[in-house]
Amino acid sequence: MPTMIDVYAAPIMVRHLLSLILVGLLAACSLSPPAGGSVALAPQVSLQLPTSAQLGEAIEVVQLVTASHGGDGFTFEGRLSVTPAGLILVTTDGMGRRAMTIRWGNGTLEVDKASWLPASLPPPANMLADIMLMYWPVEVLRTHVDGASVEADGTSRSLRRDGAVMVEISGDADPWNGCVTLHNRVWEYRIHVVSSRLPS
């Protein structure tokens, strides 16, 4: 299984390629394309991807996403649309080019990659799982996470196993018009998302 360290190991020769690497980075911990919608969050911990309808509302937001591991940080822009019918996430690189489109609906994950993206990039199943951990209701996550408990305290939530925090999330009272940060303590990466909700 590739790790976050594996993704960062290759030397970076051109600055504008950083955002392309991020697209692979966020999916690097996925063991394989999600069979039946199950995504690994940590060893022996997985998320059965909830449906878009289980979010409980329709959402259209633009987001600035920064991922970091060690001393490295990478940023990309995204537009996330969630309706009862499905989820669509469109990401762009630092030059405004569409990098990837992710669709989740009817139990199917589809990924469209730009031709200039490396063919070796794994499907971004963990990217989708992290979004759901940050935004889907805690009650939904509790019925979809296997191998860990889902705890919540105010605007914070966490995944715990045998008392140890594996993933922790904190954010503003309105995460769709504010910030959310996810820290995966097992694979040691952070994702910081600044969102702005678009009028419906």
Short mmCIF file of C-alpha atoms in Angstrom, two decimals:
data_model
loop_
_atom_site.label_atom_id
_atom_site.label_comp_id
_atom_site.label_asym_id
_atom_site.label_seq_id
_atom_site.Cartn_x
_atom_site.Cartn_y
_atom_site.Cartn_z
CA MET A 1 0.00 0.00 0.00
CA PRO A 2 1.46 3.39 -0.91
CA THR A 3 1.89 5.79 1.99
CA MET A 4 1.90 9.53 2.37
CA ILE A 5 5.69 9.37 2.55
CA ASP A 6 5.84 7.52 -0.76
CA VAL A 7 3.94 10.35 -2.43
CA TYR A 8 6.30 13.00 -1.13
CA ALA A 9 9.46 11.02 -1.82
CA ALA A 10 9.85 11.98 -5.50
CA PRO A 11 11.82 15.22 -6.09
CA ILE A 12 9.76 18.19 -7.27
CA MET A 13 11.34 19.97 -10.21
CA VAL A 14 8.61 22.39 -11.26
CA ARG A 15 6.61 24.46 -8.77
CA HIS A 16 3.27 24.36 -10.61
CA LEU A 17 3.23 20.54 -10.46
CA LEU A 18 2.61 20.66 -6.70
CA SER A 19 -1.15 20.78 -7.07
CA LEU A 20 -1.08 17.76 -9.37
CA ILE A 21 0.83 15.80 -6.77
CA LEU A 22 -1.80 16.73 -4.20
CA VAL A 23 -4.53 15.05 -6.21
CA GLY A 24 -2.64 11.79 -5.85
CA LEU A 25 -1.61 12.59 -2.27
CA LEU A 26 -5.10 12.72 -0.91
CA ALA A 27 -5.90 9.33 -2.41
CA ALA A 28 -2.58 7.69 -1.59
CA CYS A 29 -3.87 5.76 1.39
CA SER A 30 -6.61 3.98 -0.49
CA LEU A 31 -5.81 0.29 -0.68
CA SER A 32 -7.75 -0.18 -3.90
CA PRO A 33 -10.78 1.19 -5.71
CA PRO A 34 -13.59 0.90 -3.17
CA ALA A 35 -15.25 -2.47 -3.39
CA GLY A 36 -18.86 -1.89 -2.50
CA GLY A 37 -18.00 1.61 -1.33
CA SER A 38 -15.68 0.57 1.52
CA VAL A 39 -12.59 2.78 1.98
CA ALA A 40 -9.65 2.22 4.35
CA LEU A 41 -9.11 5.05 6.85
CA ALA A 42 -6.37 3.31 8.84
CA PRO A 43 -5.28 -0.30 9.37
CA GLN A 44 -8.41 -2.31 10.22
CA VAL A 45 -10.58 0.82 10.10
CA SER A 46 -12.83 1.58 7.13
CA LEU A 47 -15.72 3.75 6.02
CA GLN A 48 -18.63 2.40 4.03
CA LEU A 49 -19.23 5.50 1.92
CA PRO A 50 -22.60 7.06 2.82
CA THR A 51 -24.96 8.20 0.10
CA SER A 52 -25.17 11.85 -0.85
CA ALA A 53 -28.76 11.91 0.42
CA GLN A 54 -27.51 11.04 3.90
CA LEU A 55 -25.85 14.45 4.13
CA GLY A 56 -29.38 15.69 4.74
CA GLU A 57 -29.23 18.80 2.57
CA ALA A 58 -28.23 20.03 -0.86
CA ILE A 59 -24.89 21.83 -0.94
CA GLU A 60 -22.96 23.83 -3.54
CA VAL A 61 -19.61 25.23 -2.35
CA VAL A 62 -16.28 26.40 -3.65
CA GLN A 63 -13.31 25.27 -1.59
CA LEU A 64 -9.63 25.96 -1.13
CA VAL A 65 -7.98 22.76 0.08
CA THR A 66 -4.50 22.51 1.57
CA ALA A 67 -2.94 19.15 2.45
CA SER A 68 0.27 18.82 4.42
CA HIS A 69 2.62 16.08 5.51
CA GLY A 70 5.79 16.85 7.38
CA GLY A 71 7.10 20.17 6.10
CA ASP A 72 5.38 19.98 2.72
CA GLY A 73 2.09 21.65 1.87
CA PHE A 74 0.03 21.61 -1.33
CA THR A 75 -3.10 23.48 -2.36
CA PHE A 76 -5.85 23.05 -4.94
CA GLU A 77 -9.27 24.51 -5.62
CA GLY A 78 -12.46 22.52 -5.78
CA ARG A 79 -16.16 22.90 -6.41
CA LEU A 80 -18.34 20.47 -4.49
CA SER A 81 -21.96 19.82 -5.31
CA VAL A 82 -24.10 17.42 -3.25
CA THR A 83 -27.75 16.63 -3.94
CA PRO A 84 -29.87 13.61 -3.00
CA ALA A 85 -29.07 12.24 -6.46
CA GLY A 86 -25.30 12.28 -6.08
CA LEU A 87 -22.03 14.06 -5.33
CA ILE A 88 -19.75 15.81 -7.81
CA LEU A 89 -16.33 17.25 -6.95
CA VAL A 90 -14.35 19.12 -9.61
CA THR A 91 -10.72 19.98 -8.82
CA THR A 92 -8.43 22.40 -10.63
CA ASP A 93 -4.68 22.83 -10.50
CA GLY A 94 -2.75 25.99 -9.73
CA MET A 95 -3.14 27.19 -13.30
CA GLY A 96 -6.91 26.78 -13.33
CA ARG A 97 -6.92 23.61 -15.44
CA ARG A 98 -9.46 20.94 -14.58
CA ALA A 99 -7.51 18.10 -13.01
CA MET A 100 -10.13 15.62 -11.92
CA THR A 101 -13.86 15.14 -11.61
CA ILE A 102 -15.19 12.74 -8.96
CA ARG A 103 -18.77 11.47 -9.02
CA TRP A 104 -20.41 9.39 -6.31
CA GLY A 105 -23.94 8.08 -6.70
CA ASN A 106 -25.95 4.87 -6.76
CA GLY A 107 -23.06 3.09 -5.02
CA THR A 108 -20.67 3.90 -7.87
CA LEU A 109 -17.51 6.01 -7.75
CA GLU A 110 -16.45 7.48 -11.09
CA VAL A 111 -13.27 9.46 -11.70
CA ASP A 112 -12.45 11.49 -14.82
CA LYS A 113 -8.81 12.51 -15.04
CA ALA A 114 -7.27 15.11 -17.30
CA SER A 115 -5.02 13.62 -19.98
CA TRP A 116 -1.98 15.37 -18.51
CA LEU A 117 -2.37 13.69 -15.11
CA PRO A 118 -0.07 10.73 -14.44
CA ALA A 119 -1.82 7.46 -15.29
CA SER A 120 -0.39 5.90 -12.12
CA LEU A 121 -2.51 8.04 -9.81
CA PRO A 122 -4.81 5.83 -7.69
CA PRO A 123 -8.56 6.48 -7.57
CA PRO A 124 -9.20 9.24 -5.00
CA ALA A 125 -11.44 7.14 -2.76
CA ASN A 126 -9.84 8.46 0.42
CA MET A 127 -10.32 12.03 -0.73
CA LEU A 128 -14.06 11.35 -0.89
CA ALA A 129 -13.98 9.51 2.45
CA ASP A 130 -12.23 12.45 4.14
CA ILE A 131 -14.87 14.83 2.79
CA MET A 132 -17.58 12.67 4.31
CA LEU A 133 -15.77 12.43 7.64
CA MET A 134 -15.61 16.22 7.76
CA TYR A 135 -19.18 17.04 6.72
CA TRP A 136 -21.64 14.13 6.98
CA PRO A 137 -23.70 13.91 10.19
CA VAL A 138 -22.03 12.08 13.07
CA GLU A 139 -25.06 9.80 13.40
CA VAL A 140 -24.54 8.65 9.80
CA LEU A 141 -20.82 8.10 10.26
CA ARG A 142 -21.40 5.97 13.34
CA THR A 143 -23.33 3.46 11.26
CA HIS A 144 -20.78 3.50 8.42
CA VAL A 145 -17.41 3.36 10.19
CA ASP A 146 -16.09 -0.12 10.94
CA GLY A 147 -13.27 -0.80 13.38
CA ALA A 148 -13.44 2.48 15.33
CA SER A 149 -15.91 4.57 17.29
CA VAL A 150 -17.04 8.01 16.16
CA GLU A 151 -17.01 10.61 18.95
CA ALA A 152 -18.31 14.18 18.81
CA ASP A 153 -17.92 17.23 21.05
CA GLY A 154 -19.37 20.49 19.79
CA THR A 155 -17.80 21.25 16.41
CA SER A 156 -15.13 18.56 16.85
CA ARG A 157 -15.31 14.88 15.99
CA SER A 158 -12.88 11.98 16.08
CA LEU A 159 -12.38 8.33 15.25
CA ARG A 160 -11.04 6.31 18.18
CA ARG A 161 -9.90 2.74 18.59
CA ASP A 162 -9.04 1.28 22.00
CA GLY A 163 -8.99 4.82 23.39
CA ALA A 164 -6.47 6.10 20.82
CA VAL A 165 -7.41 8.93 18.45
CA MET A 166 -6.88 7.83 14.87
CA VAL A 167 -8.53 10.73 13.02
CA GLU A 168 -9.54 14.08 14.49
CA ILE A 169 -11.59 16.84 12.88
CA SER A 170 -12.32 20.36 14.06
CA GLY A 171 -14.01 23.29 12.40
CA ASP A 172 -16.25 26.31 12.48
CA ALA A 173 -19.87 26.18 13.56
CA ASP A 174 -20.89 26.48 9.90
CA PRO A 175 -18.35 24.35 8.03
CA TRP A 176 -19.85 25.28 4.65
CA ASN A 177 -18.97 28.94 5.23
CA GLY A 178 -15.75 28.51 7.15
CA CYS A 179 -12.87 26.18 7.89
CA VAL A 180 -12.52 22.49 8.69
CA THR A 181 -9.28 20.66 9.49
CA LEU A 182 -8.81 16.88 9.41
CA HIS A 183 -5.74 15.22 10.95
CA ASN A 184 -5.16 11.55 10.22
CA ARG A 185 -2.83 10.59 13.07
CA VAL A 186 -2.13 7.13 11.66
CA TRP A 187 -0.98 8.17 8.20
CA GLU A 188 0.14 11.57 9.52
CA TYR A 189 -1.42 14.02 7.11
CA ARG A 190 -3.60 17.08 7.55
CA ILE A 191 -6.26 18.55 5.29
CA HIS A 192 -7.44 22.12 5.81
CA VAL A 193 -10.52 23.23 3.86
CA VAL A 194 -11.86 26.76 3.52
CA SER A 195 -15.37 26.71 2.06
CA SER A 196 -17.75 29.33 0.70
CA ARG A 197 -21.31 28.27 0.12
CA LEU A 198 -22.89 29.35 -3.14
CA PRO A 199 -26.47 30.62 -3.25
CA SER A 200 -28.99 27.99 -4.30
#
